[in-house]
Amino acid sequence: MGKRFINGSDFAGMVLLGAENLQRGAERVNALNVFPVPDGDTGTNMNLTMASGVRELQNKKSDSVGRTAEALSKGLLMGARGNSGVILSQLFRGTAKALAGLDEAGPVQFAAALQQGVDMAYKAVVKPVEGTILTVARETARHAQTAARRTDDMESLMREVLSQAEETLRRTQEMLPVLKQVGVVDSGGQGLVLIYEGFLAYFVENRLPVLSEAAPIEAFREHGRSSDPLPVYSASQQPASRPGAKAQARLSTSEIEFFYDMEFFIKPKLALPGAPAFDEEGYRQQLAKDGDSILVIAEDDLIKVHVHSRRPGDVLNLSLPYGELTDFHILNMREQHRELLGEDAFNEAVRGLDMASDEALAVAEVLAGSASALQTPPESVHEWAPYGIIAVAIGDGISGIFLDNNVDVVLSGGQTMNPSTEDFVNAIEALPAEHIYLLPNNSNIILAAEQAAELSGRSVSVIPTRTVPQGLAAVLAFKENETPERNNALMAGAAKAVRSGSVTQAVRNTEIDGVEVREGDYIGIFEKAIVVSEPSLLESCKGLVGRLLADGGDLLTILTGEGSTEEGTEELAAWIADAHPDVELEVHEGGQPLYPYLFALE
């Protein structure tokens, strides 16, 4: 007889094998793209999201299935990339909530946990679409609950889970017409099936995964990450900043006002008798009185706190009534900054503390009682800007245009590499502004941006820009002297008014929306629809521009990218001037990969 119950070690093994299987199949998932263009990234996004969860599992090992699921949930939440990654993080976040407090789980509990994961994922998506990863997860969880009543064996349950997931995946072609047109199944659903295959493999193959603390998922390392703690930005997501941007990295050492970087956890269940209930909003407000870069993630039995403060003792004393404090990390950022600048460093006072609770509290008392001895009064108080803007873009030219037009930070990303939730959170934390706007500039990045805004604890608005041209229009509509609410309306309205187009090369033969596409053709995409396919780049551009201008327009902007030539651009501009003399034309070097031309019509 197989396992009737799984503990934390079992669940970790299932997850690690699921991640390993997803890693091997990531390129296969990427290839399941509804458009015949080389920008499929669902497999990459799910793989990197899973890698973040794996690393958290390796750092927080436990024999409790509830605590293991919670560790996985936190890792996935912060590492989520793209819509598929965010949905995956929500599936396992709900699973973790269902398993909370359990040392072991049998088929009934695990099936119920899958269902709670589905419920949470559906809440995260404003307009769920049938025939996607959500459908695969929903039908699988529903079947699992029925199957769990017929078996007390986890291997048998996982066979039922995988069988139903595969069957639903096959049916996604019938549910989503665009999948049937292209002849593929849903890519996110395929990624989930790969994970479930790994889950079953844990019971069938009776082996440990090859992933280890010393060798995390290979794709994770390829994108500039390792098993070490995350830097502020991964190598692939290093942001660009415009000259004069008010990020703390550009300050002199003495201008780092809140210079103790603190991270720790509060365990409410271990609070003293009579302890007050945790008031998340009130707690944030108290931290904000003498701190910044505040991040509070409150779950049922664990509260994660991150804050930059001048008085770490006060922060710890504020937190103590709510529960036991654990896993302290306190870093003196002034000292770190001096080291980066090559200046003389302080002695070892308050450097990288990582202590048990009693030791930390003893240090807190010292810090609270001798703050004046440890603090250097700032030479000037750093004033926060009223607004800050973070945009996503790929290509030096496009990044430069954003930075020249009020954007403070540009995260590198687009169709083939989406920023994670954590990348957004880190960028938000590093930007000293009262209100921050996020411009995803890609429909696949909006969910991660929204999740980051919720987690950050800062005043953040996500303008749901789906293309780079929409993002540029939103930036130009921004008004420094308007209220946040008014700017939300202005920027969103400007983005919505832009008609966007792009031209790229097809990588496969297909027929979609009545357009026959041949491999190597240049296809013109109007918003999300392929409207023209031609062997000639110029002819494809002409057909696309004609569709863009069919309903009128005053200003056409062209962003040149990889695959365009100066001569070809001049010929295209001359044709537009002759065929559409009433349209004002602007041409800028965008530098974007994959797309020789991006178009914006206003």
Steps between C-alpha positions, in 0.01 A plus 500: 500500500623849420503807721174582672632836622770743393706713736709808426793303364270308266336816371840663447607194300185523287561869433866453418423224251221713354746788460757268345247371248385852418861605451554225244179587317524879517596540134216269398261722694649811339436350158125476568431853390172619351684731263770381263757742639819423696388657827350207691609529862241312705741214572775742598268695729362190671848353532646811662196534727535138611874553553427776748270265689763226496760728651265596782430131565870432524544785747199407716499122528235346722335165566163679522308500174332827603826684563655357185204616292526844661869527409423401142218755485720786615774413252256476212325821600814713484649325197183500287560606138238557234135404519582130514743550789257714699219248450736218604593692815134550587419131444760401757418790729150361538643151542721628781206662678306173487794300638591756768546342842521143368801278558368244252238493226315212342310485170192682632698788649726529195208500257328770707824699493509481121145635490582790733794583274263517203264727693783741584637502146160585353471793740832637370387506136245767409371329185576127506512337155395142436765278345792626708706385801205605718271253326753219533546574870125529565396178329790313659416620851133413452587148388757462779235560765285224354795262464617569856180346634586173324861459609716540808823486300685814381653331197157395379371853552787652301435255215143628489622862522742457211252307286234770538751779441616337176145446382401860573816625332406314181156661510638855524513500119122468492447766767722772356455550123841657449668183631307289252590735216871462569480134598644519852385452858520771766859568603426581865288188530786297354736647760262396779477147358881478508495595868236237576711243312782578740264466797406148388863411425584553867281203592566280195876540461571514874798725446628833621507786247832599348447860608696588810602799707827512311336470159169681467305494176737563211280755326490693825877533496502583129298814568749643746377340822648241732426342834635813669256763629348710225670823405280805465473419131600185318759532228234465233282766665760766583305826470608808316461836674481839339756762602384657823263216591434506871581137580693451823793346313577848366516666843809582695551283805383765745171540310392142571261609772347167601816298490427181695360245255292259708326172418337263747191290564228529764329181619160610636413156638792526741389836642470544877154456658286809454701618197311734263375377164728600215382825341678494165407853389572652841833316513600633158412854609714466812795375298457785251541763774875443505571263213455424132516211249235328709382154399259307722361163385251369755392137486306308764799377696791707369562867431796602283634850574749706303578861589776758477523679834719734700409326826495121469435466872174692466392275211563186702324639806202597283485144364544306825139523625373319189702180544839337512763656271727276292749493208654842544710667233624853578735680265654845533450643151725799562784264570413300192487817293840616625646165404351531152651848467836389634478723811611404852242271659365500852612231736293184522208659692165376373636328192298214352345378827340157471409381846262307717226695676670550839820628343309733269300649785818560696646687204172687458526629856853620432392666177199665662708627791794630302349616174686828513832320512420294193333764285662775303254787454435538130659801339176558313158341526409322177163622375279248329364590160120519475498250213716225356454294183629150428466365146586172331680512166755318294746673272732789579312741278161437657651508849661834419172646379329398824784638713487830311129532573453493878566128554732438797574129455480273198488126565637301211232265375247420236364203310799271558595597856240626743597673826396309810278624779815537708671710231208743518495499881874573515467783250211646701701480822800672342300795368442777760168635378167555672299340218638263237361402160583165339483467121522128406485572124411136433180311570701210643658722766192674639416233760854500642492880524163491678624234741810708577290811561291308753803353677707818514294682760572824314263729314521344153281515189527253214410654165410189296703586190517202265753632248801729498312765298225502762764544770655795318158661459429454870830662598438800277155545655641511855470838678726578795250745654196269485366269770578127485138426413497752217831368364362147510215612275722705269760229451254215459292703258801594288615137488158379395483755218816366333476245221806275498660289230813293456678306229707186554592177321297180523676186619238250382231449238142550611172666416346727758214750486472431127863596434727231351847523654815343360817444699734793439220739400478840663174517690325820599322490838230756576459498880484119544372391157713400202362706210763460229774254399745580220843374389612865483555705817399820322178353361406363840555844654286661231215259563518552875515878477197491270304311768618735774384806303171350383309690770708817477779636716723806525843387624679179403814409695742233379754331730772323304651179635703193418464409132426850371739697281547871448421467131190291565374745760549794264309315227215424743487862620489626138211264421303617805556866409373435147209267584387681818607866463277621786668279758788641705787249521767455767778241484712400801765235550354246744760224491243231588581139409275276286290789367652709216222756545254601769223747408288733712209700360334784687 
